[in-house]
Amino acid sequence: MGEKRIILILVIILLLIMGKLFKGEIFEPTMQPETIENSAIEKEETKTGTKQEETVKKEDSAEISHKEDYMELYPDMYVQKNAKIPLAALDENVLDYRKYNFRYPMSDRVSNDKKVVYLTFDDGPSDNTYEVLKILKKYNIKATFFVIAGEVTPDHYDLIKEMIAQGHVMGIHTYSHNYKKIYASVKDYLDDFYLAYKRMYEVTGVQPTVFRFPGGSHNKYLKGIRKQVLEEMNRRGFVYYDWQLSAEDSIGKPSCATITRNVLKDLKKYKKPIILLHDSKSNKRTVQSLDNIIKTIIDEGYTFDTVDKR
């Protein structure tokens, strides 16, 4: 009886062992819940990381592809030393002005210890530009004009001739001055700039090398493409200029008093300030204020020069 009981117990134990073997509970490493969870997280992170890497690679590829697209645009729009006038279909009026090709001497740079003001005029040319030129000539001052090239029509060729003959620098402001259009993409900006570049080069015989963004280089329209545009324009050799002092003469209804005050109130804070003024057809008050502004600046011990000498 005792032997039968022992045998029965052994059989039961054997069956239990065989059952566990069948279920894989013996000799099979068992993961703790925390280990299983960590493994799942690692797998998920690996998948997420891989997806993110793929997304970044795709975005980089798209950016590179897009960059290559606009880098191939306008192979003749580069700043070059001793650049020649491009071979283009020029009308007879333009040809008359080639002889006024003015070269800006780099050896006449002002020394760093001098106080120098750089007068700049945006949004011309217009009839007011003639008056500005007369005042500048009176004081033998050279200034920089950031021109809206779309306004440079045959009736303004004499004006452009006079600006070049007096030794002023002409930079590109824009062709259309349409913010939404030119800042829609890098390509749109280059399209507009090329039209302005070609017009100014053909009319003056001088290669434009400086420019100013409509609204300045930190305007809200440029924000999304600012880095790419700056890199591309720098790669092509063009230099942009913002300003330290603004006459605020294109906002609201400025008076001679407010224009003068806006220019002069912070003048002494800067040793080499760039001053923003406008010479469009609506800026008669600017012309009326200019003589007094210049006199005051001279009395403060400043001289004048063009931005390319800064």
Coordinates of C-alpha atoms in Angstrom, one line a residue:
M1 CA 0.0 0.0 0.0
G2 CA 2.8 2.3 0.9
E3 CA 4.6 1.5 -2.4
K4 CA 1.5 2.2 -4.5
R5 CA 1.2 5.6 -2.8
I6 CA 4.8 6.5 -3.5
I7 CA 4.4 5.5 -7.1
L8 CA 1.2 7.6 -7.5
I9 CA 3.0 10.6 -6.0
L10 CA 5.9 10.1 -8.4
V11 CA 3.5 9.8 -11.4
I12 CA 1.8 13.0 -10.4
I13 CA 5.1 14.9 -10.0
L14 CA 6.2 13.5 -13.4
L15 CA 3.0 14.7 -15.0
L16 CA 3.4 18.1 -13.5
I17 CA 7.0 18.3 -14.8
M18 CA 5.9 17.2 -18.3
G19 CA 3.2 19.8 -18.3
K20 CA 5.6 22.6 -17.5
L21 CA 8.0 21.4 -20.1
F22 CA 5.1 21.5 -22.6
K23 CA 4.2 25.0 -21.7
G24 CA 7.8 26.2 -22.0
E25 CA 8.0 27.3 -18.4
I26 CA 11.2 25.3 -17.6
F27 CA 14.6 26.2 -19.1
E28 CA 12.9 29.3 -20.9
P29 CA 14.2 32.7 -19.8
T30 CA 11.4 34.8 -18.5
M31 CA 11.3 38.6 -18.9
Q32 CA 10.1 40.7 -16.1
P33 CA 7.3 43.2 -16.9
E34 CA 9.7 46.2 -16.6
T35 CA 12.1 44.6 -19.1
I36 CA 9.3 43.9 -21.5
E37 CA 8.1 47.4 -21.3
N38 CA 11.6 48.9 -21.8
S39 CA 12.2 46.7 -24.8
A40 CA 8.9 47.9 -26.4
I41 CA 9.8 51.5 -25.7
E42 CA 13.3 51.0 -27.3
K43 CA 11.7 49.4 -30.4
E44 CA 9.2 52.3 -30.7
E45 CA 12.0 54.9 -30.2
T46 CA 14.0 53.2 -32.8
K47 CA 11.1 53.3 -35.2
T48 CA 10.4 56.9 -34.4
G49 CA 14.0 57.9 -34.7
T50 CA 14.3 56.1 -38.1
K51 CA 11.1 57.9 -39.3
Q52 CA 12.4 61.3 -38.1
E53 CA 15.8 60.7 -39.8
E54 CA 14.0 59.7 -43.0
T55 CA 11.9 62.9 -42.8
V56 CA 14.9 65.1 -42.2
K57 CA 16.7 63.4 -45.1
K58 CA 13.7 64.0 -47.4
E59 CA 13.5 67.7 -46.3
D60 CA 17.2 68.2 -46.7
S61 CA 17.0 66.6 -50.2
A62 CA 14.1 68.8 -51.1
E63 CA 15.9 71.9 -49.8
I64 CA 19.1 71.0 -51.7
S65 CA 17.1 70.3 -54.8
H66 CA 15.3 73.6 -54.5
K67 CA 18.5 75.4 -53.8
E68 CA 20.1 74.0 -56.8
D69 CA 17.1 75.1 -58.8
Y70 CA 17.5 78.8 -57.9
M71 CA 21.3 78.6 -57.9
E72 CA 21.1 77.8 -61.6
L73 CA 19.1 81.0 -62.3
Y74 CA 20.5 84.0 -64.0
P75 CA 24.2 83.0 -64.5
D76 CA 24.9 86.6 -65.7
M77 CA 23.8 88.1 -62.3
Y78 CA 27.0 88.0 -60.4
V79 CA 29.2 90.8 -59.1
Q80 CA 32.4 90.8 -61.1
K81 CA 35.5 93.0 -61.2
N82 CA 35.7 95.0 -64.4
A83 CA 32.4 93.5 -65.5
K84 CA 31.4 94.3 -69.1
I85 CA 28.0 95.6 -70.1
P86 CA 25.9 92.5 -70.9
L87 CA 25.1 91.7 -74.5
A88 CA 21.4 92.8 -74.6
A89 CA 19.0 94.4 -77.0
L90 CA 19.4 98.0 -75.9
D91 CA 17.4 100.9 -77.3
E92 CA 19.1 104.0 -78.8
N93 CA 18.4 106.1 -75.7
V94 CA 20.4 103.7 -73.5
L95 CA 23.4 103.6 -75.8
D96 CA 24.0 107.3 -75.3
Y97 CA 24.6 106.8 -71.6
R98 CA 27.4 104.2 -71.8
K99 CA 30.0 106.9 -71.8
Y100 CA 28.9 107.9 -68.3
N101 CA 30.3 104.7 -66.8
F102 CA 31.4 105.8 -63.4
R103 CA 33.8 103.6 -61.4
Y104 CA 33.9 103.9 -57.7
P105 CA 37.5 104.3 -56.4
M106 CA 38.2 102.0 -53.5
S107 CA 41.4 103.8 -52.5
D108 CA 39.4 106.9 -51.3
R109 CA 38.0 105.1 -48.2
V110 CA 37.6 107.3 -45.2
S111 CA 39.8 106.6 -42.2
N112 CA 38.1 104.8 -39.2
D113 CA 38.6 107.8 -36.9
K114 CA 36.3 110.1 -38.8
K115 CA 32.6 110.6 -38.3
V116 CA 30.8 109.8 -41.6
V117 CA 27.2 110.0 -42.5
Y118 CA 25.8 107.9 -45.4
L119 CA 22.8 109.5 -46.9
T120 CA 20.6 106.9 -48.7
F121 CA 17.4 107.6 -50.8
D122 CA 14.8 104.9 -51.5
D123 CA 11.9 104.6 -54.0
G124 CA 13.2 107.0 -56.7
P125 CA 13.6 108.2 -59.4
S126 CA 11.1 111.0 -59.6
D127 CA 11.0 114.7 -60.2
N128 CA 12.0 115.1 -56.5
T129 CA 15.3 113.4 -57.3
Y130 CA 16.3 116.3 -59.5
E131 CA 15.9 118.6 -56.5
V132 CA 17.8 116.2 -54.2
L133 CA 20.7 116.2 -56.7
K134 CA 20.9 120.0 -56.7
I135 CA 21.2 120.2 -52.9
L136 CA 23.8 117.4 -52.8
K137 CA 25.8 119.2 -55.5
K138 CA 25.6 122.4 -53.6
Y139 CA 27.5 120.8 -50.7
N140 CA 29.6 118.4 -52.9
I141 CA 28.0 115.4 -51.2
K142 CA 27.9 111.9 -52.6
A143 CA 24.9 109.8 -51.7
T144 CA 23.4 106.3 -52.5
F145 CA 20.2 105.9 -54.3
F146 CA 18.3 102.6 -54.0
V147 CA 16.2 102.7 -57.1
I148 CA 12.9 101.2 -58.1
A149 CA 14.0 100.0 -61.5
G150 CA 10.5 99.7 -62.8
E151 CA 10.4 103.5 -62.6
V152 CA 13.5 103.9 -64.7
T153 CA 11.8 104.7 -68.0
P154 CA 13.2 106.7 -71.0
D155 CA 11.9 109.9 -69.5
H156 CA 14.2 109.3 -66.5
Y157 CA 17.4 108.5 -68.5
D158 CA 18.6 112.2 -68.2
L159 CA 18.1 111.9 -64.5
I160 CA 20.1 108.7 -64.3
K161 CA 22.8 110.3 -66.4
E162 CA 23.1 113.2 -63.9
M163 CA 23.3 110.9 -60.9
I164 CA 26.1 108.9 -62.5
A165 CA 27.9 112.0 -63.7
Q166 CA 27.9 113.5 -60.1
G167 CA 29.4 110.4 -58.7
H168 CA 26.5 109.0 -56.7
V169 CA 26.1 105.2 -56.2
M170 CA 23.0 103.6 -57.5
G171 CA 21.8 100.4 -55.8
I172 CA 18.9 98.1 -56.4
H173 CA 15.8 98.5 -54.2
T174 CA 13.5 96.4 -56.2
Y175 CA 11.8 96.3 -59.6
S176 CA 8.2 96.1 -58.7
H177 CA 8.2 97.0 -54.9
N178 CA 5.4 94.5 -54.5
Y179 CA 6.1 92.9 -51.1
K180 CA 3.8 89.9 -51.5
K181 CA 5.2 89.1 -54.9
I182 CA 8.9 89.4 -54.4
Y183 CA 9.0 87.7 -51.0
A184 CA 6.8 84.7 -52.0
S185 CA 9.9 82.6 -52.5
V186 CA 13.7 82.8 -53.1
K187 CA 13.0 82.4 -56.8
D188 CA 10.4 85.2 -56.8
Y189 CA 12.9 87.5 -55.1
L190 CA 15.6 86.6 -57.6
D191 CA 13.2 87.1 -60.5
D192 CA 12.4 90.6 -59.4
F193 CA 16.0 91.4 -58.6
Y194 CA 17.2 90.3 -62.0
L195 CA 14.7 92.6 -63.8
A196 CA 16.1 95.5 -61.7
Y197 CA 19.7 94.4 -62.2
K198 CA 19.3 94.1 -66.0
R199 CA 17.5 97.5 -66.3
M200 CA 20.1 99.4 -64.2
Y201 CA 23.1 97.8 -65.9
E202 CA 21.8 98.4 -69.4
V203 CA 20.8 102.0 -68.7
T204 CA 23.9 103.1 -66.7
G205 CA 26.7 100.8 -68.0
V206 CA 27.5 100.4 -64.3
Q207 CA 27.1 97.0 -62.6
P208 CA 24.9 97.4 -59.5
T209 CA 26.6 95.8 -56.5
V210 CA 24.6 97.1 -53.5
F211 CA 21.0 96.7 -52.7
R212 CA 18.3 97.3 -50.1
F213 CA 15.4 95.1 -49.2
P214 CA 12.0 96.8 -49.4
G215 CA 11.0 97.1 -45.8
G216 CA 14.5 96.3 -44.6
S217 CA 16.1 92.9 -44.1
H218 CA 14.0 92.0 -41.1
N219 CA 10.5 92.7 -42.5
K220 CA 7.7 90.2 -41.8
Y221 CA 7.3 89.2 -45.5
L222 CA 11.0 88.2 -45.8
K223 CA 11.0 86.2 -42.6
G224 CA 10.4 82.7 -44.0
I225 CA 13.1 82.9 -46.7
R226 CA 15.5 85.4 -45.2
K227 CA 18.4 83.0 -44.5
Q228 CA 18.2 81.5 -48.0
V229 CA 17.9 84.9 -49.8
L230 CA 20.9 86.3 -47.8
E231 CA 23.0 83.3 -48.5
E232 CA 22.2 83.4 -52.2
M233 CA 22.8 87.2 -52.6
N234 CA 26.0 86.9 -50.7
R235 CA 27.1 84.0 -52.9
R236 CA 26.5 86.2 -56.0
G237 CA 28.6 89.0 -54.5
F238 CA 25.9 91.6 -53.7
V239 CA 25.9 93.5 -50.4
Y240 CA 22.7 94.8 -48.7
Y241 CA 22.4 97.8 -46.4
D242 CA 19.8 98.6 -43.8
W243 CA 19.9 101.8 -41.8
Q244 CA 20.5 103.2 -38.3
L245 CA 18.5 106.5 -38.6
S246 CA 15.2 106.9 -40.5
A247 CA 13.4 110.1 -41.5
E248 CA 10.1 108.2 -41.3
D249 CA 9.2 110.3 -44.4
S250 CA 7.2 107.6 -46.1
I251 CA 4.8 107.0 -43.3
G252 CA 1.6 109.0 -42.8
K253 CA 1.8 112.7 -43.4
P254 CA 5.2 113.8 -42.3
S255 CA 6.1 117.5 -41.9
C256 CA 9.5 119.1 -42.4
A257 CA 9.8 119.4 -38.7
T258 CA 9.2 115.7 -38.0
I259 CA 11.5 114.6 -40.8
T260 CA 14.3 116.8 -39.5
R261 CA 13.7 115.7 -35.9
N262 CA 13.6 112.0 -36.8
V263 CA 17.0 112.2 -38.6
L264 CA 18.8 114.3 -36.1
K265 CA 17.5 113.2 -32.7
D266 CA 19.8 110.2 -32.4
L267 CA 22.6 111.3 -34.8
K268 CA 25.2 111.7 -32.0
K269 CA 24.7 108.0 -31.0
Y270 CA 26.5 106.8 -34.1
K271 CA 29.9 107.4 -35.6
K272 CA 29.0 106.1 -39.1
P273 CA 25.2 106.2 -39.4
I274 CA 23.3 105.2 -42.5
I275 CA 20.3 107.5 -42.9
L276 CA 17.2 106.4 -44.7
L277 CA 15.3 109.1 -46.7
H278 CA 13.0 108.8 -49.7
D279 CA 12.9 110.6 -53.0
S280 CA 9.7 109.3 -54.6
K281 CA 7.2 111.7 -56.1
S282 CA 5.3 111.9 -52.8
N283 CA 8.4 113.1 -50.8
K284 CA 8.4 116.8 -51.4
R285 CA 8.7 117.5 -47.7
T286 CA 12.0 115.5 -47.7
V287 CA 13.4 117.8 -50.3
Q288 CA 12.4 120.8 -48.3
S289 CA 14.0 119.4 -45.2
L290 CA 17.3 118.2 -46.8
D291 CA 19.2 121.5 -46.8
N292 CA 18.7 122.0 -43.0
I293 CA 19.5 118.4 -42.2
I294 CA 22.8 118.5 -44.1
K295 CA 23.8 121.8 -42.5
T296 CA 23.2 120.4 -39.0
I297 CA 25.1 117.2 -39.8
I298 CA 28.1 119.2 -41.0
D299 CA 28.0 121.4 -37.9
E300 CA 28.2 118.2 -35.8
G301 CA 31.5 117.4 -37.5
Y302 CA 30.5 114.7 -39.9
T303 CA 31.5 114.2 -43.5
F304 CA 29.6 112.3 -46.1
D305 CA 30.2 109.3 -48.4
T306 CA 28.5 106.4 -50.2
V307 CA 27.6 103.1 -48.6
D308 CA 30.1 101.1 -50.6
K309 CA 32.9 103.0 -48.8
R310 CA 31.6 102.1 -45.4

